[in-house]
mmCIF file of C-alpha atoms in Angstrom:
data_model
loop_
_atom_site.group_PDB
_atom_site.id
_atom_site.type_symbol
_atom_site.label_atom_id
_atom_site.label_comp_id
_atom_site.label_asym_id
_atom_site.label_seq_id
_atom_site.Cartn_x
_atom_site.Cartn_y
_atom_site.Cartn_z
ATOM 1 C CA UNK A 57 16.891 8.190 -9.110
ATOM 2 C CA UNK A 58 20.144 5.849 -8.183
ATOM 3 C CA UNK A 59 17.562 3.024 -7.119
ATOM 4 C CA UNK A 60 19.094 0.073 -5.558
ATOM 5 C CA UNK A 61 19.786 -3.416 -7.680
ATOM 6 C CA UNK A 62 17.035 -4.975 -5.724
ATOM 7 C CA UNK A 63 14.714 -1.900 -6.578
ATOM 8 C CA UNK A 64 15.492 -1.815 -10.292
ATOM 9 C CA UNK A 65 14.906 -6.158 -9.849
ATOM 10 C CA UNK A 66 11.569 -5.312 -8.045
ATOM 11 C CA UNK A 67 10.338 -2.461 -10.804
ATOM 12 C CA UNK A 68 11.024 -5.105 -13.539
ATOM 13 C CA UNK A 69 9.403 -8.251 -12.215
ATOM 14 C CA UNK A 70 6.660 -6.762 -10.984
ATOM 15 C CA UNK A 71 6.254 -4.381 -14.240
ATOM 16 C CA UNK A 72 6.091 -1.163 -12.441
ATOM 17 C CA UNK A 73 7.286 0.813 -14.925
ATOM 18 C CA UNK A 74 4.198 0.558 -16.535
ATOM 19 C CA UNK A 75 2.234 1.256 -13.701
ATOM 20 C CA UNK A 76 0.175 4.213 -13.468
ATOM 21 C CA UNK A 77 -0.871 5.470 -10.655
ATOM 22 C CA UNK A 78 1.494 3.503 -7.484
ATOM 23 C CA UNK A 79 -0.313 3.160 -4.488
ATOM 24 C CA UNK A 80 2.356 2.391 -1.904
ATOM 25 C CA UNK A 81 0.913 0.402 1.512
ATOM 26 C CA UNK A 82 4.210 0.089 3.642
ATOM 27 C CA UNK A 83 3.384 -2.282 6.317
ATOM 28 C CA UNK A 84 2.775 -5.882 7.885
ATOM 29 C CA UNK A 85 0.169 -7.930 6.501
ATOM 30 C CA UNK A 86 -1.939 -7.992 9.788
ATOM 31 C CA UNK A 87 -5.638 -7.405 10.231
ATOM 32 C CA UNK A 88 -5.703 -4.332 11.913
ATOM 33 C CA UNK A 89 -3.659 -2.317 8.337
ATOM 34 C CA UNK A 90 -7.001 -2.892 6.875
ATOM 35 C CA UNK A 91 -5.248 -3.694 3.149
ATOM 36 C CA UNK A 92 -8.693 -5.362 1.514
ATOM 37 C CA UNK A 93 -10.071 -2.141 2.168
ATOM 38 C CA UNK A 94 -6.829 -1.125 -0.064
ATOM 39 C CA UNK A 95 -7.520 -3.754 -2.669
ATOM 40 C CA UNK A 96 -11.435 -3.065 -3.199
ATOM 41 C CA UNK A 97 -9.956 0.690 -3.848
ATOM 42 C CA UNK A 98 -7.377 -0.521 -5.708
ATOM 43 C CA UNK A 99 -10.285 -2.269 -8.111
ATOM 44 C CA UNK A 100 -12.421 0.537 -8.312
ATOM 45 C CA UNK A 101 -9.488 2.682 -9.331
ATOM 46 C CA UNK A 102 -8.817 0.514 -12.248
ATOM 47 C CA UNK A 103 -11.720 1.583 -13.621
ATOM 48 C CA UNK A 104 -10.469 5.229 -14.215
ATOM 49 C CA UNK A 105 -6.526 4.180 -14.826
ATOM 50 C CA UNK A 106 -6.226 0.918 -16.021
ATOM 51 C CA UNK A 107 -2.553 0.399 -15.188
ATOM 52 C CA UNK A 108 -3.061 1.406 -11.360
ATOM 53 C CA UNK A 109 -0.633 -0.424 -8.907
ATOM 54 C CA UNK A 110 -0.855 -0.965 -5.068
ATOM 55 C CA UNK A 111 2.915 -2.290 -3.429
ATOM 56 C CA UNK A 112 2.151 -3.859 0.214
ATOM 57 C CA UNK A 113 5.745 -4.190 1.766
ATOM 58 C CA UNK A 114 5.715 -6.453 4.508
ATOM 59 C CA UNK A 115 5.336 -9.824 5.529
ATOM 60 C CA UNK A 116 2.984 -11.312 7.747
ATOM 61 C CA UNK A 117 3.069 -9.485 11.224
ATOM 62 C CA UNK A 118 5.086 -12.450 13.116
ATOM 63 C CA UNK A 119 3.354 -12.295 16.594
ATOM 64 C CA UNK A 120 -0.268 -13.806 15.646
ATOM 65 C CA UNK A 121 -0.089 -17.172 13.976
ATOM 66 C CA UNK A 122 -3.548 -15.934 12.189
ATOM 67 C CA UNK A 123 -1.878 -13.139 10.326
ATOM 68 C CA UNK A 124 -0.576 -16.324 7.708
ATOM 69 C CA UNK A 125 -4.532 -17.060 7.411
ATOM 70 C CA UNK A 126 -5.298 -13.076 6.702
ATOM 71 C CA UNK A 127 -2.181 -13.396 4.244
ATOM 72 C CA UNK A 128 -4.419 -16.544 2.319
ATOM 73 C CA UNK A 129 -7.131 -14.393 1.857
ATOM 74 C CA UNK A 130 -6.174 -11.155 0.793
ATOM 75 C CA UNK A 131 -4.196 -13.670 -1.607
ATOM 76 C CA UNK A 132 -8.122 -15.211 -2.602
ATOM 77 C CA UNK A 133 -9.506 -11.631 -2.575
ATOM 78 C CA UNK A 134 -7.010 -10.389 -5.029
ATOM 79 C CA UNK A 135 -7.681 -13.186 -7.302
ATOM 80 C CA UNK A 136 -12.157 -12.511 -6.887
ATOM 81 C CA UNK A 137 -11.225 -8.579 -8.131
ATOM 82 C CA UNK A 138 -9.107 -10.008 -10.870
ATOM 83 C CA UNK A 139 -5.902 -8.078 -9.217
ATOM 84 C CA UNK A 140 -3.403 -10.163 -10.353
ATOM 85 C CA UNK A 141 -0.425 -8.472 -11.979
ATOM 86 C CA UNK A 142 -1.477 -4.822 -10.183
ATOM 87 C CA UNK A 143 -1.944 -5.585 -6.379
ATOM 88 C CA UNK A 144 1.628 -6.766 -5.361
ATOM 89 C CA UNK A 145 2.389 -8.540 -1.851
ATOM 90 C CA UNK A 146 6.279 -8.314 -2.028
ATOM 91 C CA UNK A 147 5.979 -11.097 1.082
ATOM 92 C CA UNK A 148 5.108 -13.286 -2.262
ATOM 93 C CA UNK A 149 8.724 -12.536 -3.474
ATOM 94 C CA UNK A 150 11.055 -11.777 -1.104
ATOM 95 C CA UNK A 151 11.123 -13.269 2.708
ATOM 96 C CA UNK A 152 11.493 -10.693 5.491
ATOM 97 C CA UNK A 153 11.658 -7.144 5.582
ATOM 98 C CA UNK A 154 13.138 -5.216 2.309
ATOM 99 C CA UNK A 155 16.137 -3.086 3.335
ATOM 100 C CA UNK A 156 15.592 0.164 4.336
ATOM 101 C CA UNK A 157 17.441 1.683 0.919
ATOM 102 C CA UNK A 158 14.816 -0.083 -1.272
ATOM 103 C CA UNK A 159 11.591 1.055 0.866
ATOM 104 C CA UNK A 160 13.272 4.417 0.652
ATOM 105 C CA UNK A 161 13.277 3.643 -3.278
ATOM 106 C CA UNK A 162 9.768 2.562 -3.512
ATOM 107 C CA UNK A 163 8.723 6.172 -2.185
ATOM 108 C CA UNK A 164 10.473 7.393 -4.299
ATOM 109 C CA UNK A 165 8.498 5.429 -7.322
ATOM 110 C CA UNK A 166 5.034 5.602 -5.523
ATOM 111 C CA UNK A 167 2.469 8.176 -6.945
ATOM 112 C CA UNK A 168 0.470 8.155 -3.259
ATOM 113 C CA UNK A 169 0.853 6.565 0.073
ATOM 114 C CA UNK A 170 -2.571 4.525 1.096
ATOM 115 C CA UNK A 171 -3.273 3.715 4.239
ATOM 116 C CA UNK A 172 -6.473 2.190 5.315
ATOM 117 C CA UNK A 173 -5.415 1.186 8.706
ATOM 118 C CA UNK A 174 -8.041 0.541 11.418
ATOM 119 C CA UNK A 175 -5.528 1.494 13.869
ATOM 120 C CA UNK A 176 -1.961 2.937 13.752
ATOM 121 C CA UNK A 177 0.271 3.119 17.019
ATOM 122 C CA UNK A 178 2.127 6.093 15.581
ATOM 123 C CA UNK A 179 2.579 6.620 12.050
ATOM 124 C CA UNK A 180 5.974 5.784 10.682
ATOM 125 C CA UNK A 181 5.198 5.823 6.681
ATOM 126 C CA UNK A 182 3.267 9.239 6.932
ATOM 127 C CA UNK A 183 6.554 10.692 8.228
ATOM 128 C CA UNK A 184 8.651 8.691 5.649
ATOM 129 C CA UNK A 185 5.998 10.061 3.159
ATOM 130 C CA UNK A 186 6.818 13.627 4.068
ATOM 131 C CA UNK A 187 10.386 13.470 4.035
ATOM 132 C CA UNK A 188 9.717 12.210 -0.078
ATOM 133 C CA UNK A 189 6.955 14.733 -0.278
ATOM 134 C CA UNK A 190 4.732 12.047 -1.701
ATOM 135 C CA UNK A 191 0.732 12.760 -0.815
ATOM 136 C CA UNK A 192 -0.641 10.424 1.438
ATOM 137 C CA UNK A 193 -4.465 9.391 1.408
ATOM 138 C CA UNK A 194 -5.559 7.764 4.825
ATOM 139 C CA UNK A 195 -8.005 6.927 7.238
ATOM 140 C CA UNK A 196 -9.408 8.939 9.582
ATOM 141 C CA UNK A 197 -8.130 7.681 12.955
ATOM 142 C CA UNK A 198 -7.215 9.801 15.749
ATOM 143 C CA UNK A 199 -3.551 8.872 15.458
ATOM 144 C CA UNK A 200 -2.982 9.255 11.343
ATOM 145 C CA UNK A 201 -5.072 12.607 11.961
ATOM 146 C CA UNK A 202 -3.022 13.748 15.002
ATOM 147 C CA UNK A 203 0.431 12.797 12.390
ATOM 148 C CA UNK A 204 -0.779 14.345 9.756
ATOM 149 C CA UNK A 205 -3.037 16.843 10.019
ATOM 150 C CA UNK A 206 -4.200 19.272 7.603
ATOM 151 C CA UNK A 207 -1.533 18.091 5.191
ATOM 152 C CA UNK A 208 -3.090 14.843 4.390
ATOM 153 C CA UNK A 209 -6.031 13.548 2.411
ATOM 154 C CA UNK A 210 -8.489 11.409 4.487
ATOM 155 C CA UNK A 211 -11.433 8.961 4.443
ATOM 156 C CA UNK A 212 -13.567 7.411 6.854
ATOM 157 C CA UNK A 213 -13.146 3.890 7.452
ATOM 158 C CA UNK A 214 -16.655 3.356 6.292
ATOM 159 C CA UNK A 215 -16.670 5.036 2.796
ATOM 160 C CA UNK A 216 -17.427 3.232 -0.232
ATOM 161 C CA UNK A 217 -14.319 1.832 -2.132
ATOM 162 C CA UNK A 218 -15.674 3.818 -4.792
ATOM 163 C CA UNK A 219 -15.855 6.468 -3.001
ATOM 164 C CA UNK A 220 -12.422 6.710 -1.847
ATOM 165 C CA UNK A 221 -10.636 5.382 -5.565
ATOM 166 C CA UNK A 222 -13.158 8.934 -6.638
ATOM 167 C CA UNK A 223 -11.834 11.371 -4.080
ATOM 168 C CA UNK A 224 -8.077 9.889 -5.467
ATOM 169 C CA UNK A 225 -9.350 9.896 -8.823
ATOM 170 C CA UNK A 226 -9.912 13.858 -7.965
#
């Protein structure tokens, strides 16, 4: 795969060789990307594949001083669903944005991109998706629809989290 030192670092640390399914979430951790919706999916997945892994990218969205407070309780929610060791924040590892070459890796490793977001303004990782032909699984805004159209599996925003871990499950 030629993955980056700082991919192969990441894959080891955070034991994603052994994960089974990757759920990749490729974004800041703000409010409006919706990612507890991603780890209450994440926990009902485990139920089916035990060694199921989400990877959120980004760190806290740096224009709202809140997003450091949203950041403290996906942290809290993570630990009530027993997530720790298969819902990785790489903000907990790494400062800053990962270079481009090791997001470009973790497509590469990902089994499925998730996004849950309550609102997108365009779209960016469903076209980075495509170019690594990984499936993508999203919500069902007008935006993600408009991006992806027929080529991507969606959910509505208010669906179960068992529901949507199912329709992946499927």
């Amino acid at each position: 795969l030629k993955l980056e030192p700082e991919s192969l670092d990441l894959i080891h640390r955070l034991h994603l060789d052994r994960a089974d399914p990757i759920l990749l979430l490729p974004v800041r951790l703000t409010p409006r990307k919706n990612i507890e919706l991603a780890l209450r999916v994440l926990a009902e997945l485990r139920r089916a594949f035990p060694e199921a892994a989400l990877i959120v990218t980004g760190p806290p969205g740096p224009h709202n001083p809140a997003n450091a407070g949203y950041f403290e309780r996906l942290l809290a929610l993570r630990g009530e669903l027993r997530l720790e060791g298969a819902a990785h924040f790489l903000a907990e590892v790494r400062e800053g944005f990962l270079p481009d070459e090791v997001i470009a890796d973790l497509y590469q490793i990902a089994d499925l991109l998730f996004l849950p977001s309550k609102e997108e303004g365009f779209g960016i990782p469903l076209l980075e998706a495509a170019f690594h032909r990984l499936p993508a699984f999203c919500a069902d805004i007008p935006t993600l629809r408009e991006l992806g159209g027929g080529e991507v599996a969606y959910f509505g925003l208010d669906d179960e989290p068992q529901d949507i871990a199912g329709r992946i499950v499927e």
